[in-house]
mmCIF file of C-alpha atoms and ligand atoms in Angstrom:
data_model
loop_
_atom_site.group_PDB
_atom_site.id
_atom_site.type_symbol
_atom_site.label_atom_id
_atom_site.label_comp_id
_atom_site.label_asym_id
_atom_site.label_seq_id
_atom_site.Cartn_x
_atom_site.Cartn_y
_atom_site.Cartn_z
ATOM 1 C CA UNK Z 1 -7.759 45.679 -4.386
ATOM 2 C CA UNK Z 2 -9.383 48.972 -5.320
ATOM 3 C CA UNK Z 3 -12.279 50.131 -3.178
ATOM 4 C CA UNK Z 4 -14.924 49.565 -5.891
ATOM 5 C CA UNK Z 5 -13.818 45.972 -6.378
ATOM 6 C CA UNK Z 6 -13.871 45.316 -2.637
ATOM 7 C CA UNK Z 7 -17.354 46.842 -2.470
ATOM 8 C CA UNK Z 8 -18.654 44.701 -5.367
ATOM 9 C CA UNK Z 9 -17.142 41.509 -3.994
ATOM 10 C CA UNK Z 10 -18.468 42.231 -0.495
ATOM 11 C CA UNK Z 11 -21.941 42.893 -1.875
ATOM 12 C CA UNK Z 12 -21.836 39.569 -3.720
ATOM 13 C CA UNK Z 13 -20.683 37.790 -0.556
ATOM 14 C CA UNK Z 14 -23.448 39.427 1.479
ATOM 15 C CA UNK Z 15 -26.018 38.473 -1.158
ATOM 16 C CA UNK Z 16 -24.914 34.834 -0.991
ATOM 17 C CA UNK Z 17 -24.901 34.906 2.825
ATOM 18 C CA UNK Z 18 -28.462 36.222 2.923
ATOM 19 C CA UNK Z 19 -29.542 33.451 0.502
ATOM 20 C CA UNK Z 20 -27.870 30.820 2.688
ATOM 21 C CA UNK Z 21 -29.399 32.017 5.979
ATOM 22 C CA UNK Z 22 -32.764 33.171 4.611
ATOM 23 C CA UNK Z 23 -34.814 32.636 7.768
ATOM 24 C CA UNK Z 24 -32.424 34.527 10.083
ATOM 25 C CA UNK Z 25 -32.300 38.088 11.439
ATOM 26 C CA UNK Z 26 -29.104 39.135 9.687
ATOM 27 C CA UNK Z 27 -26.787 42.045 10.511
ATOM 28 C CA UNK Z 28 -23.867 42.375 8.107
ATOM 29 C CA UNK Z 29 -20.426 43.891 8.691
ATOM 30 C CA UNK Z 30 -20.241 47.676 8.755
ATOM 31 C CA UNK Z 31 -17.601 50.375 8.377
ATOM 32 C CA UNK Z 32 -14.623 51.240 6.225
ATOM 33 C CA UNK Z 33 -14.252 48.380 3.781
ATOM 34 C CA UNK Z 34 -10.524 48.993 3.246
ATOM 35 C CA UNK Z 35 -9.790 49.537 6.934
ATOM 36 C CA UNK Z 36 -6.439 48.282 8.249
ATOM 37 C CA UNK Z 37 -8.263 47.133 11.419
ATOM 38 C CA UNK Z 38 -11.116 44.632 11.495
ATOM 39 C CA UNK Z 39 -12.981 44.088 14.760
ATOM 40 C CA UNK Z 40 -14.948 40.851 15.083
ATOM 41 C CA UNK Z 41 -17.659 40.252 17.680
ATOM 42 C CA UNK Z 42 -19.764 37.196 18.372
ATOM 43 C CA UNK Z 43 -23.272 37.727 16.941
ATOM 44 C CA UNK Z 44 -25.757 40.607 16.804
ATOM 45 C CA UNK Z 45 -28.380 41.072 19.519
ATOM 46 C CA UNK Z 46 -31.850 42.625 19.549
ATOM 47 C CA UNK Z 47 -30.648 46.249 19.234
ATOM 48 C CA UNK Z 48 -28.299 45.413 16.370
ATOM 49 C CA UNK Z 49 -31.124 43.671 14.466
ATOM 50 C CA UNK Z 50 -33.372 46.690 15.034
ATOM 51 C CA UNK Z 51 -30.764 49.153 13.726
ATOM 52 C CA UNK Z 52 -29.129 46.837 11.174
ATOM 53 C CA UNK Z 53 -25.591 47.550 12.414
ATOM 54 C CA UNK Z 54 -23.185 45.606 14.657
ATOM 55 C CA UNK Z 55 -22.422 46.809 18.190
ATOM 56 C CA UNK Z 56 -25.031 49.526 18.648
ATOM 57 C CA UNK Z 57 -26.509 48.209 21.941
ATOM 58 C CA UNK Z 58 -25.019 48.057 25.453
ATOM 59 C CA UNK Z 59 -21.934 46.120 24.330
ATOM 60 C CA UNK Z 60 -21.444 48.712 21.583
ATOM 61 C CA UNK Z 61 -21.356 51.484 24.179
ATOM 62 C CA UNK Z 62 -18.550 49.710 26.010
ATOM 63 C CA UNK Z 63 -16.755 49.081 22.750
ATOM 64 C CA UNK Z 64 -16.939 52.781 21.845
ATOM 65 C CA UNK Z 65 -15.365 53.742 25.179
ATOM 66 C CA UNK Z 66 -12.426 51.477 24.474
ATOM 67 C CA UNK Z 67 -12.082 52.508 20.835
ATOM 68 C CA UNK Z 68 -11.609 56.064 22.115
ATOM 69 C CA UNK Z 69 -8.374 54.861 23.728
ATOM 70 C CA UNK Z 70 -7.054 53.996 20.257
ATOM 71 C CA UNK Z 71 -7.672 57.588 19.097
ATOM 72 C CA UNK Z 72 -9.151 56.186 15.908
ATOM 73 C CA UNK Z 73 -12.643 57.073 14.749
ATOM 74 C CA UNK Z 74 -15.133 54.187 14.644
ATOM 75 C CA UNK Z 75 -15.786 55.205 11.013
ATOM 76 C CA UNK Z 76 -12.221 54.207 10.196
ATOM 77 C CA UNK Z 77 -12.748 50.626 11.390
ATOM 78 C CA UNK Z 78 -14.587 47.700 9.873
ATOM 79 C CA UNK Z 79 -16.739 45.939 12.484
ATOM 80 C CA UNK Z 80 -18.377 42.576 11.927
ATOM 81 C CA UNK Z 81 -19.465 39.422 13.747
ATOM 82 C CA UNK Z 82 -18.339 35.793 13.558
ATOM 83 C CA UNK Z 83 -22.018 34.879 13.206
ATOM 84 C CA UNK Z 84 -24.064 37.466 11.343
ATOM 85 C CA UNK Z 85 -27.507 36.660 12.672
ATOM 86 C CA UNK Z 86 -29.124 36.782 16.076
ATOM 87 C CA UNK Z 87 -28.720 33.564 18.018
ATOM 88 C CA UNK Z 88 -32.139 33.308 19.608
ATOM 89 C CA UNK Z 89 -34.274 30.945 21.627
ATOM 90 C CA UNK Z 90 -37.631 31.112 23.345
ATOM 91 C CA UNK Z 91 -37.528 31.327 27.126
ATOM 92 C CA UNK Z 92 -40.259 28.842 28.080
ATOM 93 C CA UNK Z 93 -40.951 30.615 31.391
ATOM 94 C CA UNK Z 94 -41.457 34.122 30.015
ATOM 95 C CA UNK Z 95 -42.290 33.143 26.416
ATOM 96 C CA UNK Z 96 -39.821 35.841 25.386
ATOM 97 C CA UNK Z 97 -37.193 35.539 22.682
ATOM 98 C CA UNK Z 98 -33.744 35.755 24.258
ATOM 99 C CA UNK Z 99 -30.174 35.452 22.986
ATOM 100 C CA UNK Z 100 -28.490 32.075 23.212
ATOM 101 C CA UNK Z 101 -24.776 31.223 23.225
ATOM 102 C CA UNK Z 102 -23.095 30.164 19.971
ATOM 103 C CA UNK Z 103 -22.522 26.432 19.481
ATOM 104 C CA UNK Z 104 -19.559 24.889 17.707
ATOM 105 C CA UNK Z 105 -21.961 24.122 14.818
ATOM 106 C CA UNK Z 106 -22.932 27.816 14.536
ATOM 107 C CA UNK Z 107 -19.268 28.834 14.461
ATOM 108 C CA UNK Z 108 -18.328 26.194 11.869
ATOM 109 C CA UNK Z 109 -21.265 27.012 9.570
ATOM 110 C CA UNK Z 110 -20.196 30.680 9.563
ATOM 111 C CA UNK Z 111 -16.418 30.303 9.415
ATOM 112 C CA UNK Z 112 -16.073 30.178 5.631
ATOM 113 C CA UNK Z 113 -18.109 33.387 5.274
ATOM 114 C CA UNK Z 114 -16.073 35.193 7.895
ATOM 115 C CA UNK Z 115 -12.782 34.117 6.353
ATOM 116 C CA UNK Z 116 -13.897 35.274 2.874
ATOM 117 C CA UNK Z 117 -14.981 38.614 4.351
ATOM 118 C CA UNK Z 118 -11.566 39.069 6.021
ATOM 119 C CA UNK Z 119 -9.734 38.286 2.777
ATOM 120 C CA UNK Z 120 -11.729 40.976 0.980
ATOM 121 C CA UNK Z 121 -11.026 43.642 3.586
ATOM 122 C CA UNK Z 122 -7.415 42.428 3.895
ATOM 123 C CA UNK Z 123 -6.672 44.198 7.214
ATOM 124 C CA UNK Z 124 -3.271 44.629 8.794
ATOM 125 C CA UNK Z 125 -4.603 43.533 12.157
ATOM 126 C CA UNK Z 126 -7.657 41.554 13.277
ATOM 127 C CA UNK Z 127 -9.106 42.226 16.741
ATOM 128 C CA UNK Z 128 -11.403 39.515 18.082
ATOM 129 C CA UNK Z 129 -13.822 40.157 20.947
ATOM 130 C CA UNK Z 130 -14.343 37.133 23.182
ATOM 131 C CA UNK Z 131 -14.116 33.388 22.611
ATOM 132 C CA UNK Z 132 -16.409 32.907 19.623
ATOM 133 C CA UNK Z 133 -14.542 34.997 17.012
ATOM 134 C CA UNK Z 134 -11.207 33.796 18.452
ATOM 135 C CA UNK Z 135 -12.240 30.190 17.743
ATOM 136 C CA UNK Z 136 -13.671 31.105 14.346
ATOM 137 C CA UNK Z 137 -10.462 32.846 13.279
ATOM 138 C CA UNK Z 138 -7.915 30.393 14.676
ATOM 139 C CA UNK Z 139 -10.014 27.278 13.943
ATOM 140 C CA UNK Z 140 -8.854 26.126 17.390
ATOM 141 C CA UNK Z 141 -11.876 25.106 19.428
ATOM 142 C CA UNK Z 142 -9.842 24.460 22.574
ATOM 143 C CA UNK Z 143 -8.485 28.020 22.686
ATOM 144 C CA UNK Z 144 -9.571 30.359 25.485
ATOM 145 C CA UNK Z 145 -9.685 34.145 25.612
ATOM 146 C CA UNK Z 146 -8.547 33.993 29.258
ATOM 147 C CA UNK Z 147 -5.154 32.702 28.040
ATOM 148 C CA UNK Z 148 -4.808 34.853 24.912
ATOM 149 C CA UNK Z 149 -6.242 38.300 25.672
ATOM 150 C CA UNK Z 150 -4.036 41.341 25.314
ATOM 151 C CA UNK Z 151 -1.239 39.618 23.386
ATOM 152 C CA UNK Z 152 -0.287 39.920 19.726
ATOM 153 C CA UNK Z 153 -0.746 36.642 17.861
ATOM 154 C CA UNK Z 154 -0.847 35.455 14.268
ATOM 155 C CA UNK Z 155 -3.527 33.499 12.464
ATOM 156 C CA UNK Z 156 -3.382 31.677 9.163
ATOM 157 C CA UNK Z 157 -6.501 31.961 7.008
ATOM 158 C CA UNK Z 158 -6.165 29.727 3.921
ATOM 159 C CA UNK Z 159 -2.424 30.362 3.668
ATOM 160 C CA UNK Z 160 -2.511 34.090 4.400
ATOM 161 C CA UNK Z 161 -1.087 35.133 7.750
ATOM 162 C CA UNK Z 162 -2.729 38.012 9.627
ATOM 163 C CA UNK Z 163 -1.814 39.725 12.863
ATOM 164 C CA UNK Z 164 -4.385 38.903 15.530
ATOM 165 C CA UNK Z 165 -5.081 40.709 18.783
ATOM 166 C CA UNK Z 166 -7.634 38.929 21.026
ATOM 167 C CA UNK Z 167 -9.626 41.038 23.499
ATOM 168 C CA UNK Z 168 -12.347 40.085 25.951
ATOM 169 C CA UNK Z 169 -15.862 40.714 24.677
ATOM 170 C CA UNK Z 170 -16.997 44.191 25.809
ATOM 171 C CA UNK Z 171 -20.214 42.659 27.198
ATOM 172 C CA UNK Z 172 -18.138 40.606 29.635
ATOM 173 C CA UNK Z 173 -17.437 43.859 31.498
ATOM 174 C CA UNK Z 174 -21.165 44.349 32.009
ATOM 175 C CA UNK Z 175 -21.280 41.011 33.871
ATOM 176 C CA UNK Z 176 -17.828 41.128 35.461
ATOM 177 C CA UNK Z 177 -16.753 44.654 36.483
ATOM 178 C CA UNK Z 178 -13.346 43.429 37.634
ATOM 179 C CA UNK Z 179 -12.471 42.864 33.965
ATOM 180 C CA UNK Z 180 -12.689 46.585 33.246
ATOM 181 C CA UNK Z 181 -9.093 47.291 34.311
ATOM 182 C CA UNK Z 182 -7.803 44.257 32.414
ATOM 183 C CA UNK Z 183 -9.691 45.441 29.340
ATOM 184 C CA UNK Z 184 -8.292 48.953 29.652
ATOM 185 C CA UNK Z 185 -4.755 47.581 29.955
ATOM 186 C CA UNK Z 186 -5.261 45.323 26.922
ATOM 187 C CA UNK Z 187 -6.502 48.309 24.906
ATOM 188 C CA UNK Z 188 -3.324 50.224 25.775
ATOM 189 C CA UNK Z 189 -1.228 47.267 24.573
ATOM 190 C CA UNK Z 190 -3.300 47.160 21.374
ATOM 191 C CA UNK Z 191 -2.693 50.891 20.910
ATOM 192 C CA UNK Z 192 1.076 50.298 21.130
ATOM 193 C CA UNK Z 193 0.864 47.503 18.543
ATOM 194 C CA UNK Z 194 -1.279 49.648 16.227
ATOM 195 C CA UNK Z 195 1.175 52.555 16.549
ATOM 196 C CA UNK Z 196 4.029 50.223 15.539
ATOM 197 C CA UNK Z 197 2.157 49.361 12.324
ATOM 198 C CA UNK Z 198 2.046 53.023 11.289
ATOM 199 C CA UNK Z 199 -1.366 52.476 9.717
ATOM 200 C CA UNK Z 200 -2.741 54.631 7.001
ATOM 201 C CA UNK Z 201 -6.075 56.116 8.041
ATOM 202 C CA UNK Z 202 -6.530 58.403 5.072
ATOM 203 C CA UNK Z 203 -6.694 55.902 2.206
HETATM 204 N N1 URA T 1 -22.334 41.618 20.680
HETATM 205 C C1 URA T 1 -21.669 41.143 19.606
HETATM 206 O O1 URA T 1 -20.834 40.255 19.716
HETATM 207 N N2 URA T 1 -21.924 41.673 18.433
HETATM 208 C C2 URA T 1 -22.796 42.644 18.256
HETATM 209 O O2 URA T 1 -22.962 43.082 17.127
HETATM 210 C C3 URA T 1 -23.468 43.139 19.396
HETATM 211 C C4 URA T 1 -23.228 42.597 20.591
#
């Protein structure tokens, strides 16, 4: 698809998404719309809502560090979330709004939108960050990132097969420092797989 058509179709999809989830704090996908690599996170947080872009907060900082390993500019990637609005709840103790984990219902309600978005971008490889996008992409709700991380897989989205590379969520390193080495190793494996694809970064 030519870039203008992708842009128009994405805009239409985003318009429909915003109509569907009117009352939510929405952050849409961002980046190169014809990128050969799509990165999918879980859902935006407070910082992302404030800036209107995915992965700009603490998890984004970690993600940037790892993207550097790929020697690809972040501008050459398309980054989105499995759920494109902040998952929030009120903490009754502090009366503050805090993030909440995604439920299976959240994932299912957003799956169709995510799959349509992927078809429009039509990447050569999909990189999922953590359990939520892995479930959303594989439609396997028993799957676990602990078993799949760092290995090249395939996923079938409405009959089209894509290469899939599951990674831990970069925020998991904030809570579990011992994952940092594992994450670094997985990024090196991803780099090898990306090099094999001989991707075109100057479309
Ligand atoms: N974590 C995510 O999964 N996505 C974001 O956009 C930010 C943090």
